[in-house]
Amino acid sequence: MSTKVFITGSTGYIGGCIMEAMVKNPALEITALLRTITEEFTTRYPKVKIVKGDFDNFPVIEAAASNAEVIVHAGDMDHPGCVNAILSGLGMRTKRQEKSFLLHLTGTGCLSDERTNLWDGKLNPWTWNDIEHIQKIYDLPEEALHHKIDRQIMDASNEFCKTACICPSDVYGQASGVANRGTFMVKKRAQLTLKQVPLYVSTAMIRQETFFLGAGENTKDVVHVEDIATLFILLLEHAIRGGGEAQWGKEGFYICLNETPVQIKQLAEAITKLGVAQSWLLKDAKPVSWTAEQVGSILPHAPRIARYLWGSNTRAIAARAKALGWKPIQKPFWESLEEDVSIAVATTKEKLAAKALKSKA
């Protein structure tokens, strides 16, 4: 017997990996929300049903959600309209006393220390644990990144509708799927998507200087994009079994990372070495300490986001996912860095060349 699954974000960086893994299971009847239907998608996934619409199409999303037994929301994690439509559709299922499960992609930005005085390049030793600190996580202030919607989803869990929030740290590695391959350390804030290291590389190439904020001692956990997809599939398997051994609702908060934190200054030093070796930085280049104002200038329309990206700490333990049997198996962060930076360099060169041609036209 097949299980009906509805997915958003199936052409994205993380969602594409989840889709690629799901289609390998012939027992899944998959429906995907697509804003633009491409030949690449339909050729690659001929058995996937498509509903056309974007995150603002409430009736389309609501209807698709009401017909699905499992929903994988890997699209814009901070889009309230999309989440409200999904929950409305699940509410219809609850009224019909039909069981359903929601797997929601969020991020460890909600756990960032930017609301404290231990950021802007300082080291914060605090480490989150999603079992021991679940009440602290649930009680985070509404203004914490992603948390307003995370809590809405936690609170929506009931007898018939079970919900889980999957919370990856900074994401690295090459992705499978039909789009957004080669992105690296992706962060989402509000409705702005930032590719952290590609943005860093682009800035360093243009300004011919690598940097860290303040002392550069702040550290962030990381996780390979394919390992995130593995956790989604594991939770999907438990959902198909009626919930299985997984936890849902308030306790269904799954931090996803490989517990090998990266210090930003060390990252700057490693990228500098690659820049020199690849000849896009001068031979005597060394990373420089930047002020909060200098880092903020990278994103003049959102300077605090830039400070958050390169100046905050996020360290945690993936206790709940590990207890369920998940473990990261992909290539470690430092082994992926050269390939990922090389792709970022090539992309930046293409953009700069296109910009130069446009200015001449």
JSON list of N, CA and C in Angstrom, two decimals, residues 264-326:
[
{"chain": "A", "resi": 264, "resn": "ILE", "atom": "N", "xyz": [35.50, 30.25, 12.95]},
{"chain": "A", "resi": 264, "resn": "ILE", "atom": "CA", "xyz": [35.47, 31.13, 11.79]},
{"chain": "A", "resi": 264, "resn": "ILE", "atom": "C", "xyz": [36.86, 31.61, 11.39]},
{"chain": "A", "resi": 265, "resn": "LYS", "atom": "N", "xyz": [37.73, 31.88, 12.35]},
{"chain": "A", "resi": 265, "resn": "LYS", "atom": "CA", "xyz": [39.08, 32.30, 12.00]},
{"chain": "A", "resi": 265, "resn": "LYS", "atom": "C", "xyz": [39.83, 31.19, 11.28]},
{"chain": "A", "resi": 266, "resn": "GLN", "atom": "N", "xyz": [39.67, 29.95, 11.73]},
{"chain": "A", "resi": 266, "resn": "GLN", "atom": "CA", "xyz": [40.30, 28.82, 11.06]},
{"chain": "A", "resi": 266, "resn": "GLN", "atom": "C", "xyz": [39.75, 28.65, 9.66]},
{"chain": "A", "resi": 267, "resn": "LEU", "atom": "N", "xyz": [38.45, 28.88, 9.50]},
{"chain": "A", "resi": 267, "resn": "LEU", "atom": "CA", "xyz": [37.85, 28.82, 8.17]},
{"chain": "A", "resi": 267, "resn": "LEU", "atom": "C", "xyz": [38.45, 29.89, 7.27]},
{"chain": "A", "resi": 268, "resn": "ALA", "atom": "N", "xyz": [38.60, 31.11, 7.79]},
{"chain": "A", "resi": 268, "resn": "ALA", "atom": "CA", "xyz": [39.20, 32.19, 7.01]},
{"chain": "A", "resi": 268, "resn": "ALA", "atom": "C", "xyz": [40.62, 31.84, 6.59]},
{"chain": "A", "resi": 269, "resn": "GLU", "atom": "N", "xyz": [41.38, 31.25, 7.49]},
{"chain": "A", "resi": 269, "resn": "GLU", "atom": "CA", "xyz": [42.76, 30.86, 7.18]},
{"chain": "A", "resi": 269, "resn": "GLU", "atom": "C", "xyz": [42.80, 29.78, 6.11]},
{"chain": "A", "resi": 270, "resn": "ALA", "atom": "N", "xyz": [41.88, 28.82, 6.19]},
{"chain": "A", "resi": 270, "resn": "ALA", "atom": "CA", "xyz": [41.84, 27.74, 5.20]},
{"chain": "A", "resi": 270, "resn": "ALA", "atom": "C", "xyz": [41.45, 28.26, 3.83]},
{"chain": "A", "resi": 271, "resn": "ILE", "atom": "N", "xyz": [40.47, 29.16, 3.78]},
{"chain": "A", "resi": 271, "resn": "ILE", "atom": "CA", "xyz": [40.06, 29.73, 2.50]},
{"chain": "A", "resi": 271, "resn": "ILE", "atom": "C", "xyz": [41.17, 30.60, 1.92]},
{"chain": "A", "resi": 272, "resn": "THR", "atom": "N", "xyz": [41.90, 31.29, 2.78]},
{"chain": "A", "resi": 272, "resn": "THR", "atom": "CA", "xyz": [43.03, 32.10, 2.32]},
{"chain": "A", "resi": 272, "resn": "THR", "atom": "C", "xyz": [44.07, 31.23, 1.64]},
{"chain": "A", "resi": 273, "resn": "LYS", "atom": "N", "xyz": [44.42, 30.11, 2.24]},
{"chain": "A", "resi": 273, "resn": "LYS", "atom": "CA", "xyz": [45.40, 29.19, 1.65]},
{"chain": "A", "resi": 273, "resn": "LYS", "atom": "C", "xyz": [44.92, 28.69, 0.30]},
{"chain": "A", "resi": 274, "resn": "LEU", "atom": "N", "xyz": [43.63, 28.37, 0.20]},
{"chain": "A", "resi": 274, "resn": "LEU", "atom": "CA", "xyz": [43.08, 27.92, -1.07]},
{"chain": "A", "resi": 274, "resn": "LEU", "atom": "C", "xyz": [43.11, 29.05, -2.10]},
{"chain": "A", "resi": 275, "resn": "GLY", "atom": "N", "xyz": [42.81, 30.27, -1.65]},
{"chain": "A", "resi": 275, "resn": "GLY", "atom": "CA", "xyz": [42.83, 31.42, -2.56]},
{"chain": "A", "resi": 275, "resn": "GLY", "atom": "C", "xyz": [44.20, 31.67, -3.13]},
{"chain": "A", "resi": 276, "resn": "VAL", "atom": "N", "xyz": [45.23, 31.52, -2.30]},
{"chain": "A", "resi": 276, "resn": "VAL", "atom": "CA", "xyz": [46.61, 31.69, -2.77]},
{"chain": "A", "resi": 276, "resn": "VAL", "atom": "C", "xyz": [46.98, 30.57, -3.73]},
{"chain": "A", "resi": 277, "resn": "ALA", "atom": "N", "xyz": [46.64, 29.33, -3.36]},
{"chain": "A", "resi": 277, "resn": "ALA", "atom": "CA", "xyz": [46.97, 28.18, -4.20]},
{"chain": "A", "resi": 277, "resn": "ALA", "atom": "C", "xyz": [46.26, 28.24, -5.54]},
{"chain": "A", "resi": 278, "resn": "GLN", "atom": "N", "xyz": [45.03, 28.76, -5.55]},
{"chain": "A", "resi": 278, "resn": "GLN", "atom": "CA", "xyz": [44.24, 28.84, -6.78]},
{"chain": "A", "resi": 278, "resn": "GLN", "atom": "C", "xyz": [44.44, 30.16, -7.52]},
{"chain": "A", "resi": 279, "resn": "SER", "atom": "N", "xyz": [45.31, 31.01, -6.98]},
{"chain": "A", "resi": 279, "resn": "SER", "atom": "CA", "xyz": [45.75, 32.26, -7.62]},
{"chain": "A", "resi": 279, "resn": "SER", "atom": "C", "xyz": [44.66, 33.32, -7.74]},
{"chain": "A", "resi": 280, "resn": "TRP", "atom": "N", "xyz": [43.66, 33.28, -6.88]},
{"chain": "A", "resi": 280, "resn": "TRP", "atom": "CA", "xyz": [42.71, 34.39, -6.87]},
{"chain": "A", "resi": 280, "resn": "TRP", "atom": "C", "xyz": [42.95, 35.32, -5.68]},
{"chain": "A", "resi": 281, "resn": "LEU", "atom": "N", "xyz": [43.97, 35.01, -4.88]},
{"chain": "A", "resi": 281, "resn": "LEU", "atom": "CA", "xyz": [44.48, 35.92, -3.85]},
{"chain": "A", "resi": 281, "resn": "LEU", "atom": "C", "xyz": [45.98, 36.08, -4.04]},
{"chain": "A", "resi": 282, "resn": "LEU", "atom": "N", "xyz": [46.51, 37.21, -3.60]},
{"chain": "A", "resi": 282, "resn": "LEU", "atom": "CA", "xyz": [47.95, 37.44, -3.69]},
{"chain": "A", "resi": 282, "resn": "LEU", "atom": "C", "xyz": [48.71, 36.47, -2.80]},
{"chain": "A", "resi": 283, "resn": "LYS", "atom": "N", "xyz": [49.97, 36.21, -3.14]},
{"chain": "A", "resi": 283, "resn": "LYS", "atom": "CA", "xyz": [50.76, 35.20, -2.44]},
{"chain": "A", "resi": 283, "resn": "LYS", "atom": "C", "xyz": [50.96, 35.51, -0.96]},
{"chain": "A", "resi": 284, "resn": "ASP", "atom": "N", "xyz": [50.98, 36.79, -0.60]},
{"chain": "A", "resi": 284, "resn": "ASP", "atom": "CA", "xyz": [51.21, 37.16, 0.80]},
{"chain": "A", "resi": 284, "resn": "ASP", "atom": "C", "xyz": [49.90, 37.42, 1.57]},
{"chain": "A", "resi": 285, "resn": "ALA", "atom": "N", "xyz": [48.78, 36.99, 1.01]},
{"chain": "A", "resi": 285, "resn": "ALA", "atom": "CA", "xyz": [47.48, 37.25, 1.63]},
{"chain": "A", "resi": 285, "resn": "ALA", "atom": "C", "xyz": [47.35, 36.56, 2.98]},
{"chain": "A", "resi": 286, "resn": "LYS", "atom": "N", "xyz": [46.79, 37.28, 3.92]},
{"chain": "A", "resi": 286, "resn": "LYS", "atom": "CA", "xyz": [46.48, 36.74, 5.25]},
{"chain": "A", "resi": 286, "resn": "LYS", "atom": "C", "xyz": [45.13, 37.28, 5.70]},
{"chain": "A", "resi": 287, "resn": "PRO", "atom": "N", "xyz": [44.34, 36.48, 6.42]},
{"chain": "A", "resi": 287, "resn": "PRO", "atom": "CA", "xyz": [43.04, 36.99, 6.87]},
{"chain": "A", "resi": 287, "resn": "PRO", "atom": "C", "xyz": [43.19, 38.13, 7.87]},
{"chain": "A", "resi": 288, "resn": "VAL", "atom": "N", "xyz": [42.28, 39.08, 7.79]},
{"chain": "A", "resi": 288, "resn": "VAL", "atom": "CA", "xyz": [42.34, 40.30, 8.59]},
{"chain": "A", "resi": 288, "resn": "VAL", "atom": "C", "xyz": [41.12, 40.37, 9.50]},
{"chain": "A", "resi": 289, "resn": "SER", "atom": "N", "xyz": [41.31, 40.88, 10.72]},
{"chain": "A", "resi": 289, "resn": "SER", "atom": "CA", "xyz": [40.19, 41.09, 11.63]},
{"chain": "A", "resi": 289, "resn": "SER", "atom": "C", "xyz": [39.38, 42.30, 11.17]},
{"chain": "A", "resi": 290, "resn": "TRP", "atom": "N", "xyz": [38.11, 42.10, 10.94]},
{"chain": "A", "resi": 290, "resn": "TRP", "atom": "CA", "xyz": [37.21, 43.18, 10.54]},
{"chain": "A", "resi": 290, "resn": "TRP", "atom": "C", "xyz": [36.34, 43.59, 11.72]},
{"chain": "A", "resi": 291, "resn": "THR", "atom": "N", "xyz": [35.90, 44.82, 11.70]},
{"chain": "A", "resi": 291, "resn": "THR", "atom": "CA", "xyz": [34.95, 45.31, 12.69]},
{"chain": "A", "resi": 291, "resn": "THR", "atom": "C", "xyz": [33.54, 44.86, 12.30]},
{"chain": "A", "resi": 292, "resn": "ALA", "atom": "N", "xyz": [32.62, 45.01, 13.23]},
{"chain": "A", "resi": 292, "resn": "ALA", "atom": "CA", "xyz": [31.23, 44.67, 12.95]},
{"chain": "A", "resi": 292, "resn": "ALA", "atom": "C", "xyz": [30.69, 45.52, 11.80]},
{"chain": "A", "resi": 293, "resn": "GLU", "atom": "N", "xyz": [31.14, 46.78, 11.72]},
{"chain": "A", "resi": 293, "resn": "GLU", "atom": "CA", "xyz": [30.69, 47.67, 10.65]},
{"chain": "A", "resi": 293, "resn": "GLU", "atom": "C", "xyz": [31.21, 47.19, 9.29]},
{"chain": "A", "resi": 294, "resn": "GLN", "atom": "N", "xyz": [32.47, 46.74, 9.25]},
{"chain": "A", "resi": 294, "resn": "GLN", "atom": "CA", "xyz": [33.03, 46.25, 8.00]},
{"chain": "A", "resi": 294, "resn": "GLN", "atom": "C", "xyz": [32.30, 45.00, 7.52]},
{"chain": "A", "resi": 295, "resn": "VAL", "atom": "N", "xyz": [32.06, 44.08, 8.44]},
{"chain": "A", "resi": 295, "resn": "VAL", "atom": "CA", "xyz": [31.33, 42.86, 8.07]},
{"chain": "A", "resi": 295, "resn": "VAL", "atom": "C", "xyz": [29.91, 43.21, 7.64]},
{"chain": "A", "resi": 296, "resn": "GLY", "atom": "N", "xyz": [29.29, 44.13, 8.33]},
{"chain": "A", "resi": 296, "resn": "GLY", "atom": "CA", "xyz": [27.94, 44.55, 7.97]},
{"chain": "A", "resi": 296, "resn": "GLY", "atom": "C", "xyz": [27.85, 45.14, 6.58]},
{"chain": "A", "resi": 297, "resn": "SER", "atom": "N", "xyz": [28.95, 45.74, 6.11]},
{"chain": "A", "resi": 297, "resn": "SER", "atom": "CA", "xyz": [28.94, 46.37, 4.78]},
{"chain": "A", "resi": 297, "resn": "SER", "atom": "C", "xyz": [28.82, 45.35, 3.65]},
{"chain": "A", "resi": 298, "resn": "ILE", "atom": "N", "xyz": [29.06, 44.08, 3.94]},
{"chain": "A", "resi": 298, "resn": "ILE", "atom": "CA", "xyz": [28.91, 43.04, 2.92]},
{"chain": "A", "resi": 298, "resn": "ILE", "atom": "C", "xyz": [27.45, 42.96, 2.48]},
{"chain": "A", "resi": 299, "resn": "LEU", "atom": "N", "xyz": [26.55, 43.16, 3.44]},
{"chain": "A", "resi": 299, "resn": "LEU", "atom": "CA", "xyz": [25.12, 43.19, 3.16]},
{"chain": "A", "resi": 299, "resn": "LEU", "atom": "C", "xyz": [24.57, 44.52, 3.67]},
{"chain": "A", "resi": 300, "resn": "PRO", "atom": "N", "xyz": [24.78, 45.59, 2.92]},
{"chain": "A", "resi": 300, "resn": "PRO", "atom": "CA", "xyz": [24.38, 46.92, 3.40]},
{"chain": "A", "resi": 300, "resn": "PRO", "atom": "C", "xyz": [22.89, 47.04, 3.69]},
{"chain": "A", "resi": 301, "resn": "HIS", "atom": "N", "xyz": [22.07, 46.22, 3.03]},
{"chain": "A", "resi": 301, "resn": "HIS", "atom": "CA", "xyz": [20.62, 46.24, 3.27]},
{"chain": "A", "resi": 301, "resn": "HIS", "atom": "C", "xyz": [20.25, 45.43, 4.52]},
{"chain": "A", "resi": 302, "resn": "ALA", "atom": "N", "xyz": [21.19, 44.62, 5.02]},
{"chain": "A", "resi": 302, "resn": "ALA", "atom": "CA", "xyz": [20.92, 43.77, 6.19]},
{"chain": "A", "resi": 302, "resn": "ALA", "atom": "C", "xyz": [22.22, 43.52, 6.95]},
{"chain": "A", "resi": 303, "resn": "PRO", "atom": "N", "xyz": [22.83, 44.56, 7.52]},
{"chain": "A", "resi": 303, "resn": "PRO", "atom": "CA", "xyz": [24.13, 44.40, 8.17]},
{"chain": "A", "resi": 303, "resn": "PRO", "atom": "C", "xyz": [24.14, 43.45, 9.35]},
{"chain": "A", "resi": 304, "resn": "ARG", "atom": "N", "xyz": [23.03, 43.39, 10.09]},
{"chain": "A", "resi": 304, "resn": "ARG", "atom": "CA", "xyz": [23.01, 42.48, 11.25]},
{"chain": "A", "resi": 304, "resn": "ARG", "atom": "C", "xyz": [23.04, 41.02, 10.80]},
{"chain": "A", "resi": 305, "resn": "ILE", "atom": "N", "xyz": [22.47, 40.75, 9.64]},
{"chain": "A", "resi": 305, "resn": "ILE", "atom": "CA", "xyz": [22.51, 39.38, 9.12]},
{"chain": "A", "resi": 305, "resn": "ILE", "atom": "C", "xyz": [23.95, 38.98, 8.81]},
{"chain": "A", "resi": 306, "resn": "ALA", "atom": "N", "xyz": [24.71, 39.91, 8.23]},
{"chain": "A", "resi": 306, "resn": "ALA", "atom": "CA", "xyz": [26.12, 39.63, 7.96]},
{"chain": "A", "resi": 306, "resn": "ALA", "atom": "C", "xyz": [26.88, 39.35, 9.25]},
{"chain": "A", "resi": 307, "resn": "ARG", "atom": "N", "xyz": [26.61, 40.13, 10.28]},
{"chain": "A", "resi": 307, "resn": "ARG", "atom": "CA", "xyz": [27.26, 39.90, 11.59]},
{"chain": "A", "resi": 307, "resn": "ARG", "atom": "C", "xyz": [26.85, 38.55, 12.15]},
{"chain": "A", "resi": 308, "resn": "TYR", "atom": "N", "xyz": [25.58, 38.20, 11.96]},
{"chain": "A", "resi": 308, "resn": "TYR", "atom": "CA", "xyz": [25.09, 36.89, 12.42]},
{"chain": "A", "resi": 308, "resn": "TYR", "atom": "C", "xyz": [25.82, 35.76, 11.69]},
{"chain": "A", "resi": 309, "resn": "LEU", "atom": "N", "xyz": [25.99, 35.91, 10.38]},
{"chain": "A", "resi": 309, "resn": "LEU", "atom": "CA", "xyz": [26.61, 34.85, 9.59]},
{"chain": "A", "resi": 309, "resn": "LEU", "atom": "C", "xyz": [28.04, 34.58, 10.03]},
{"chain": "A", "resi": 310, "resn": "TRP", "atom": "N", "xyz": [28.81, 35.64, 10.28]},
{"chain": "A", "resi": 310, "resn": "TRP", "atom": "CA", "xyz": [30.24, 35.46, 10.54]},
{"chain": "A", "resi": 310, "resn": "TRP", "atom": "C", "xyz": [30.67, 35.80, 11.97]},
{"chain": "A", "resi": 311, "resn": "GLY", "atom": "N", "xyz": [29.73, 36.22, 12.80]},
{"chain": "A", "resi": 311, "resn": "GLY", "atom": "CA", "xyz": [30.13, 36.60, 14.14]},
{"chain": "A", "resi": 311, "resn": "GLY", "atom": "C", "xyz": [29.48, 35.86, 15.27]},
{"chain": "A", "resi": 312, "resn": "SER", "atom": "N", "xyz": [28.47, 35.01, 14.97]},
{"chain": "A", "resi": 312, "resn": "SER", "atom": "CA", "xyz": [27.74, 34.34, 16.04]},
{"chain": "A", "resi": 312, "resn": "SER", "atom": "C", "xyz": [28.27, 32.93, 16.27]},
{"chain": "A", "resi": 313, "resn": "ASN", "atom": "N", "xyz": [27.83, 32.33, 17.36]},
{"chain": "A", "resi": 313, "resn": "ASN", "atom": "CA", "xyz": [28.15, 30.94, 17.70]},
{"chain": "A", "resi": 313, "resn": "ASN", "atom": "C", "xyz": [26.87, 30.11, 17.65]},
{"chain": "A", "resi": 314, "resn": "THR", "atom": "N", "xyz": [26.99, 28.89, 17.17]},
{"chain": "A", "resi": 314, "resn": "THR", "atom": "CA", "xyz": [25.91, 27.92, 17.29]},
{"chain": "A", "resi": 314, "resn": "THR", "atom": "C", "xyz": [26.54, 26.55, 17.47]},
{"chain": "A", "resi": 315, "resn": "ARG", "atom": "N", "xyz": [26.49, 26.05, 18.68]},
{"chain": "A", "resi": 315, "resn": "ARG", "atom": "CA", "xyz": [27.06, 24.74, 18.99]},
{"chain": "A", "resi": 315, "resn": "ARG", "atom": "C", "xyz": [25.99, 23.89, 19.65]},
{"chain": "A", "resi": 316, "resn": "ALA", "atom": "N", "xyz": [25.92, 22.62, 19.27]},
{"chain": "A", "resi": 316, "resn": "ALA", "atom": "CA", "xyz": [24.85, 21.78, 19.79]},
{"chain": "A", "resi": 316, "resn": "ALA", "atom": "C", "xyz": [25.23, 20.30, 19.71]},
{"chain": "A", "resi": 317, "resn": "ILE", "atom": "N", "xyz": [24.37, 19.48, 20.28]},
{"chain": "A", "resi": 317, "resn": "ILE", "atom": "CA", "xyz": [24.49, 18.03, 20.22]},
{"chain": "A", "resi": 317, "resn": "ILE", "atom": "C", "xyz": [23.21, 17.48, 19.62]},
{"chain": "A", "resi": 318, "resn": "ALA", "atom": "N", "xyz": [23.35, 16.62, 18.62]},
{"chain": "A", "resi": 318, "resn": "ALA", "atom": "CA", "xyz": [22.18, 16.03, 17.95]},
{"chain": "A", "resi": 318, "resn": "ALA", "atom": "C", "xyz": [21.70, 14.81, 18.73]},
{"chain": "A", "resi": 319, "resn": "ALA", "atom": "N", "xyz": [21.34, 15.01, 19.99]},
{"chain": "A", "resi": 319, "resn": "ALA", "atom": "CA", "xyz": [21.03, 13.89, 20.88]},
{"chain": "A", "resi": 319, "resn": "ALA", "atom": "C", "xyz": [19.79, 13.11, 20.43]},
{"chain": "A", "resi": 320, "resn": "ARG", "atom": "N", "xyz": [18.75, 13.82, 20.02]},
{"chain": "A", "resi": 320, "resn": "ARG", "atom": "CA", "xyz": [17.49, 13.14, 19.69]},
{"chain": "A", "resi": 320, "resn": "ARG", "atom": "C", "xyz": [17.62, 12.33, 18.40]},
{"chain": "A", "resi": 321, "resn": "ALA", "atom": "N", "xyz": [18.28, 12.89, 17.40]},
{"chain": "A", "resi": 321, "resn": "ALA", "atom": "CA", "xyz": [18.46, 12.16, 16.15]},
{"chain": "A", "resi": 321, "resn": "ALA", "atom": "C", "xyz": [19.34, 10.93, 16.36]},
{"chain": "A", "resi": 322, "resn": "LYS", "atom": "N", "xyz": [20.40, 11.09, 17.15]},
{"chain": "A", "resi": 322, "resn": "LYS", "atom": "CA", "xyz": [21.29, 9.96, 17.43]},
{"chain": "A", "resi": 322, "resn": "LYS", "atom": "C", "xyz": [20.56, 8.86, 18.19]},
{"chain": "A", "resi": 323, "resn": "ALA", "atom": "N", "xyz": [19.69, 9.24, 19.11]},
{"chain": "A", "resi": 323, "resn": "ALA", "atom": "CA", "xyz": [18.93, 8.25, 19.88]},
{"chain": "A", "resi": 323, "resn": "ALA", "atom": "C", "xyz": [17.99, 7.45, 18.97]},
{"chain": "A", "resi": 324, "resn": "LEU", "atom": "N", "xyz": [17.60, 8.06, 17.85]},
{"chain": "A", "resi": 324, "resn": "LEU", "atom": "CA", "xyz": [16.72, 7.39, 16.89]},
{"chain": "A", "resi": 324, "resn": "LEU", "atom": "C", "xyz": [17.50, 6.51, 15.92]},
{"chain": "A", "resi": 325, "resn": "GLY", "atom": "N", "xyz": [18.84, 6.63, 15.96]},
{"chain": "A", "resi": 325, "resn": "GLY", "atom": "CA", "xyz": [19.67, 5.80, 15.10]},
{"chain": "A", "resi": 325, "resn": "GLY", "atom": "C", "xyz": [20.34, 6.53, 13.95]},
{"chain": "A", "resi": 326, "resn": "TRP", "atom": "N", "xyz": [20.12, 7.85, 13.87]},
{"chain": "A", "resi": 326, "resn": "TRP", "atom": "CA", "xyz": [20.76, 8.62, 12.79]},
{"chain": "A", "resi": 326, "resn": "TRP", "atom": "C", "xyz": [22.21, 8.91, 13.12]}
]
